Tab-separated table of C-alpha atoms in Angstrom:
chain	number	residue	atom	x	y	z
A	24	MET	CA	-7.828	11.873	1.573
A	25	CYS	CA	-4.469	10.243	2.313
A	26	GLY	CA	-0.959	10.321	0.861
A	27	ILE	CA	0.921	7.340	-0.580
A	28	VAL	CA	4.581	6.868	-1.528
A	29	GLY	CA	6.336	3.726	-2.736
A	30	TYR	CA	9.983	3.223	-3.700
A	31	ILE	CA	11.889	0.361	-5.290
A	32	GLY	CA	15.485	0.677	-6.442
A	33	LYS	CA	19.116	0.507	-5.377
A	34	GLN	CA	19.140	3.063	-2.555
A	35	LYS	CA	17.664	2.992	0.939
A	36	ALA	CA	13.913	3.331	0.542
A	37	THR	CA	13.056	5.003	3.846
A	38	PRO	CA	14.628	8.455	3.217
A	39	PHE	CA	12.840	8.678	-0.150
A	40	ILE	CA	9.535	7.697	1.411
A	41	ILE	CA	9.823	10.025	4.415
A	42	GLU	CA	10.713	13.019	2.245
A	43	GLY	CA	7.808	12.261	-0.062
A	44	LEU	CA	5.377	11.912	2.834
A	45	LYS	CA	6.393	15.309	4.180
A	46	ARG	CA	5.240	16.809	0.877
A	47	LEU	CA	1.938	14.931	1.169
A	48	GLU	CA	0.955	15.995	4.684
A	49	TYR	CA	-1.670	18.301	3.176
A	50	ARG	CA	-3.474	15.055	2.265
A	51	GLY	CA	-3.513	13.854	5.874
A	52	TYR	CA	-1.586	14.387	9.090
A	53	ASP	CA	-3.342	12.183	11.665
A	54	SER	CA	-0.682	9.466	11.424
A	55	ALA	CA	2.035	8.107	9.159
A	56	GLY	CA	3.892	4.864	8.603
A	57	VAL	CA	6.270	2.845	6.438
A	58	ALA	CA	6.774	-0.816	5.560
A	59	VAL	CA	10.225	-1.793	4.285
A	60	HIS	CA	11.711	-5.061	3.054
A	61	GLN	CA	14.508	-5.876	5.481
A	62	ASP	CA	16.479	-9.108	6.006
A	63	GLY	CA	13.929	-11.259	4.201
A	64	SER	CA	10.843	-9.904	5.959
A	65	ILE	CA	8.628	-6.812	5.924
A	66	ARG	CA	9.332	-4.398	8.779
A	67	VAL	CA	6.720	-1.809	9.773
A	68	ALA	CA	6.910	1.452	11.728
A	69	LYS	CA	3.984	3.827	12.240
A	70	LYS	CA	3.117	6.693	14.555
A	71	THR	CA	0.223	9.037	15.177
A	72	GLY	CA	0.813	12.711	14.454
A	73	ARG	CA	3.013	14.346	11.850
A	74	VAL	CA	5.570	12.695	9.597
A	75	ALA	CA	8.290	14.140	11.844
A	76	ASN	CA	7.213	11.647	14.516
A	77	LEU	CA	7.589	8.806	12.033
A	78	ASP	CA	10.988	10.116	10.958
A	79	LYS	CA	12.243	9.760	14.535
A	80	GLU	CA	10.714	6.295	14.827
A	81	THR	CA	12.343	4.983	11.654
A	82	ALA	CA	15.708	6.357	12.788
A	83	ARG	CA	15.471	4.046	15.805
A	84	HIS	CA	14.873	1.018	13.560
A	85	ASN	CA	17.702	1.797	11.114
A	86	PHE	CA	15.856	0.496	8.066
A	87	THR	CA	18.259	-0.212	5.202
A	88	GLY	CA	15.946	-1.973	2.713
A	89	THR	CA	15.685	-0.731	-0.859
A	90	CYS	CA	11.978	-1.425	-1.361
A	91	GLY	CA	9.190	0.049	0.721
A	92	ILE	CA	5.853	1.822	0.954
A	93	GLY	CA	4.623	4.716	3.079
A	94	HIS	CA	1.416	6.519	3.978
A	95	THR	CA	0.161	9.638	5.686
A	96	ARG	CA	-3.415	9.333	6.922
A	97	TRP	CA	-6.525	11.429	7.237
A	98	ALA	CA	-8.782	9.264	9.394
A	99	THR	CA	-12.054	8.091	7.812
A	100	HIS	CA	-12.764	4.604	9.183
A	101	GLY	CA	-11.442	4.240	12.737
A	102	GLY	CA	-9.903	6.688	15.173
A	103	VAL	CA	-6.448	8.244	15.237
A	104	THR	CA	-4.351	5.423	16.710
A	105	ASP	CA	-1.111	3.630	15.886
A	106	ALA	CA	-3.122	0.481	15.097
A	107	ASN	CA	-5.283	2.316	12.560
A	108	ALA	CA	-2.277	3.939	10.879
A	109	HIS	CA	-1.008	2.523	7.595
A	110	PRO	CA	0.673	0.409	6.299
A	111	HIS	CA	-1.612	-2.487	7.144
A	112	VAL	CA	-0.347	-6.052	7.075
A	113	ARG	CA	-1.971	-9.449	7.062
A	114	SER	CA	-1.800	-11.236	10.405
A	115	ASP	CA	1.468	-13.049	9.596
A	116	GLY	CA	3.080	-9.859	8.277
A	117	LYS	CA	3.761	-11.260	4.803
A	118	ILE	CA	1.658	-8.780	2.823
A	119	ALA	CA	1.631	-5.008	3.393
A	120	LEU	CA	-0.637	-2.357	1.891
A	121	VAL	CA	-1.068	1.408	1.821
A	122	TYR	CA	-4.426	2.683	0.666
A	123	ASN	CA	-6.264	5.873	-0.182
A	124	GLY	CA	-10.011	5.756	-0.715
A	125	VAL	CA	-13.238	4.437	0.751
A	126	ILE	CA	-14.520	0.865	0.427
A	127	GLU	CA	-18.297	1.020	0.458
A	128	ASN	CA	-18.839	-2.715	0.994
A	129	TYR	CA	-16.062	-3.419	3.491
A	130	VAL	CA	-18.521	-4.616	6.165
A	131	SER	CA	-19.702	-7.558	4.054
A	132	ILE	CA	-16.141	-8.400	3.017
A	133	LYS	CA	-14.968	-8.290	6.638
A	134	LYS	CA	-17.810	-10.594	7.673
A	135	PHE	CA	-16.789	-13.060	4.959
A	136	LEU	CA	-13.126	-12.989	6.015
A	137	THR	CA	-13.954	-13.322	9.711
A	138	GLY	CA	-15.869	-16.469	8.822
A	139	LYS	CA	-12.698	-17.771	7.158
A	140	GLY	CA	-10.667	-17.204	10.326
A	141	TYR	CA	-8.982	-13.922	9.433
A	142	THR	CA	-8.389	-11.508	12.315
A	143	PHE	CA	-8.124	-7.722	12.362
A	144	ALA	CA	-5.927	-5.415	14.431
A	145	SER	CA	-7.568	-2.146	13.357
A	146	GLU	CA	-10.940	-0.546	12.687
A	147	THR	CA	-10.119	0.398	9.099
A	148	ASP	CA	-11.583	-0.678	5.782
A	149	SER	CA	-8.042	-0.761	4.391
A	150	GLU	CA	-7.001	-3.691	6.584
A	151	VAL	CA	-10.023	-5.572	5.253
A	152	ILE	CA	-8.677	-5.183	1.712
A	153	CYS	CA	-5.210	-6.304	2.823
A	154	ASN	CA	-6.692	-9.503	4.233
A	155	LEU	CA	-8.827	-10.097	1.144
A	156	ILE	CA	-5.639	-9.902	-0.920
A	157	ALA	CA	-4.115	-12.412	1.516
A	158	TYR	CA	-7.124	-14.700	1.059
A	159	HIS	CA	-6.653	-14.779	-2.711
A	160	TYR	CA	-2.857	-14.955	-2.367
A	161	ASP	CA	-3.127	-18.114	-0.288
A	162	LYS	CA	-5.265	-19.693	-3.011
A	163	GLU	CA	-3.234	-18.442	-5.973
A	164	PRO	CA	-0.845	-21.038	-7.462
A	165	GLU	CA	2.800	-20.221	-8.025
A	166	THR	CA	3.514	-19.897	-11.750
A	167	ALA	CA	6.463	-18.742	-13.795
A	168	ASP	CA	4.244	-16.777	-16.157
A	169	SER	CA	2.494	-14.346	-13.829
A	170	SER	CA	2.883	-12.524	-10.542
A	171	ARG	CA	1.071	-14.233	-7.688
A	172	LEU	CA	0.615	-10.911	-5.904
A	173	LEU	CA	-0.649	-9.140	-9.025
A	174	GLU	CA	-3.244	-11.836	-9.677
A	175	SER	CA	-4.338	-11.706	-6.023
A	176	VAL	CA	-4.833	-7.934	-6.195
A	177	ARG	CA	-6.710	-8.269	-9.475
A	178	LYS	CA	-9.116	-10.837	-7.986
A	179	THR	CA	-9.553	-8.760	-4.831
A	180	LEU	CA	-10.558	-5.653	-6.748
A	181	SER	CA	-13.254	-7.558	-8.610
A	182	HIS	CA	-15.095	-7.690	-5.256
A	183	VAL	CA	-14.521	-4.091	-4.174
A	184	GLU	CA	-17.050	-1.265	-4.420
A	185	GLY	CA	-15.667	2.216	-3.894
A	186	THR	CA	-12.636	4.304	-4.764
A	187	TYR	CA	-9.031	3.388	-4.231
A	188	GLY	CA	-5.405	4.084	-4.867
A	189	MET	CA	-3.133	1.444	-3.364
A	190	VAL	CA	0.360	0.003	-3.323
A	191	VAL	CA	0.895	-3.577	-2.164
A	192	THR	CA	4.020	-5.623	-1.487
A	193	SER	CA	4.694	-9.161	-0.285
A	194	GLU	CA	7.430	-10.862	1.695
A	195	GLY	CA	10.154	-12.401	-0.439
A	196	ASN	CA	9.418	-10.050	-3.350
A	197	SER	CA	11.593	-7.031	-2.677
A	198	GLU	CA	11.683	-6.232	-6.400
A	199	GLU	CA	7.917	-5.931	-6.826
A	200	LEU	CA	5.298	-3.355	-5.895
A	201	VAL	CA	1.755	-3.788	-7.205
A	202	THR	CA	-0.292	-0.615	-7.698
A	203	ALA	CA	-3.953	-0.057	-8.520
A	204	ARG	CA	-6.243	2.937	-8.706
A	205	LYS	CA	-9.861	3.895	-9.309
A	206	GLY	CA	-10.906	7.458	-8.582
A	207	SER	CA	-7.780	8.193	-6.516
A	208	PRO	CA	-4.542	9.517	-8.028
A	209	LEU	CA	-1.302	7.556	-8.400
A	210	ILE	CA	1.694	8.835	-10.356
A	211	ARG	CA	4.766	6.831	-11.302
A	212	GLY	CA	8.264	8.242	-11.627
A	213	ILE	CA	10.718	6.049	-13.535
A	214	GLY	CA	14.477	6.438	-13.232
A	215	LYS	CA	17.579	4.361	-13.835
A	216	ASP	CA	17.184	1.132	-11.839
A	217	GLU	CA	14.509	2.660	-9.595
A	218	ASN	CA	10.834	3.579	-9.543
A	219	ILE	CA	8.740	5.808	-7.300
A	220	VAL	CA	4.958	5.884	-7.057
A	221	ALA	CA	3.021	8.580	-5.206
A	222	SER	CA	-0.343	10.271	-4.807
A	223	ASP	CA	1.040	13.545	-6.114
A	224	VAL	CA	3.977	14.534	-8.291
A	225	SER	CA	5.270	16.796	-5.500
A	226	ALA	CA	6.290	13.708	-3.528
A	227	ILE	CA	8.316	12.388	-6.449
A	228	VAL	CA	10.044	15.702	-7.103
A	229	ALA	CA	10.824	16.069	-3.399
A	230	SER	CA	12.497	12.666	-3.350
A	231	ILE	CA	14.710	13.132	-6.406
A	232	PRO	CA	15.641	16.823	-6.668
A	233	MET	CA	19.237	16.135	-7.702
A	234	GLN	CA	18.343	13.308	-10.093
A	235	LEU	CA	15.284	14.748	-11.795
A	236	LEU	CA	16.860	14.874	-15.241
A	237	SER	CA	17.257	11.089	-15.180
A	238	TYR	CA	13.569	10.564	-14.360
A	239	TYR	CA	10.381	10.771	-16.319
A	240	ILE	CA	6.784	10.691	-15.168
A	241	ALA	CA	4.748	7.843	-16.608
A	242	VAL	CA	1.128	8.110	-17.637
A	243	GLU	CA	0.228	4.497	-18.321
A	244	ARG	CA	-2.952	2.556	-18.909
A	245	GLY	CA	-3.142	-0.481	-16.675
A	246	CYS	CA	-5.404	-3.486	-16.940
A	247	ASP	CA	-9.100	-3.101	-16.196
A	248	VAL	CA	-10.573	-5.236	-13.440
A	249	ASP	CA	-13.925	-6.823	-14.267
A	250	LYS	CA	-16.276	-6.470	-11.322
A	251	PRO	CA	-19.000	-9.101	-10.783
A	252	ARG	CA	-22.485	-7.669	-10.371
A	253	ASN	CA	-23.274	-9.714	-7.268
A	254	LEU	CA	-20.664	-8.987	-4.622
A	255	ALA	CA	-22.025	-11.342	-1.984
A	256	LYS	CA	-21.993	-14.249	-4.404
A	257	SER	CA	-18.541	-13.423	-5.746
A	258	VAL	CA	-16.984	-13.045	-2.310
A	259	THR	CA	-18.245	-16.390	-1.083
A	260	VAL	CA	-17.113	-18.401	-4.100
A	261	GLU	CA	-14.312	-20.777	-3.090
């Protein structure tokens, strides 16, 4: 069980995320991290231990971006290390992901991606999903009618067996966070010119105590992802 927070709006994202993560430490306190859009790229900070350690680390970086994601981890796959902490990024740093859940078939997906030249910096199943999103993102054409990142996440989840709650963001898209869930909670708070997503409503309330009257909590039905029956075949299709 892990905690997730994402923020997109007009204010600095990091204080919102840190405050939300503090409320989610009951979901995991092995490590914590953030990824924030800053100066045209995605900047990442993560530390083992409590969110207080991450708070000090982000203060050193002086993140000012207004879109970001954060995570507090309870270790399942991989030990308690900075490398295994979330957010995870693809090797070039252009896609970042925070994830709560367990991917039952991550070994076969990782084998497929390794064969395609993808490398991994951690022992986690979550990084495997980040790189599978990257694989589909690299193949997805740019169109004016749909989100390239959204379509990449949709295609990725058609290959995934397990439970998940995730928030994904990509470089150059500081006004977009893509979320998905199956068996893991995600709640969206919508305000004026800003949105927050979190694993628990307590993280949203903690982040906006003085603005709560201008927010509402959304319970929305997203789009279903059709999952092929044969994972091995679907993963290896070019």
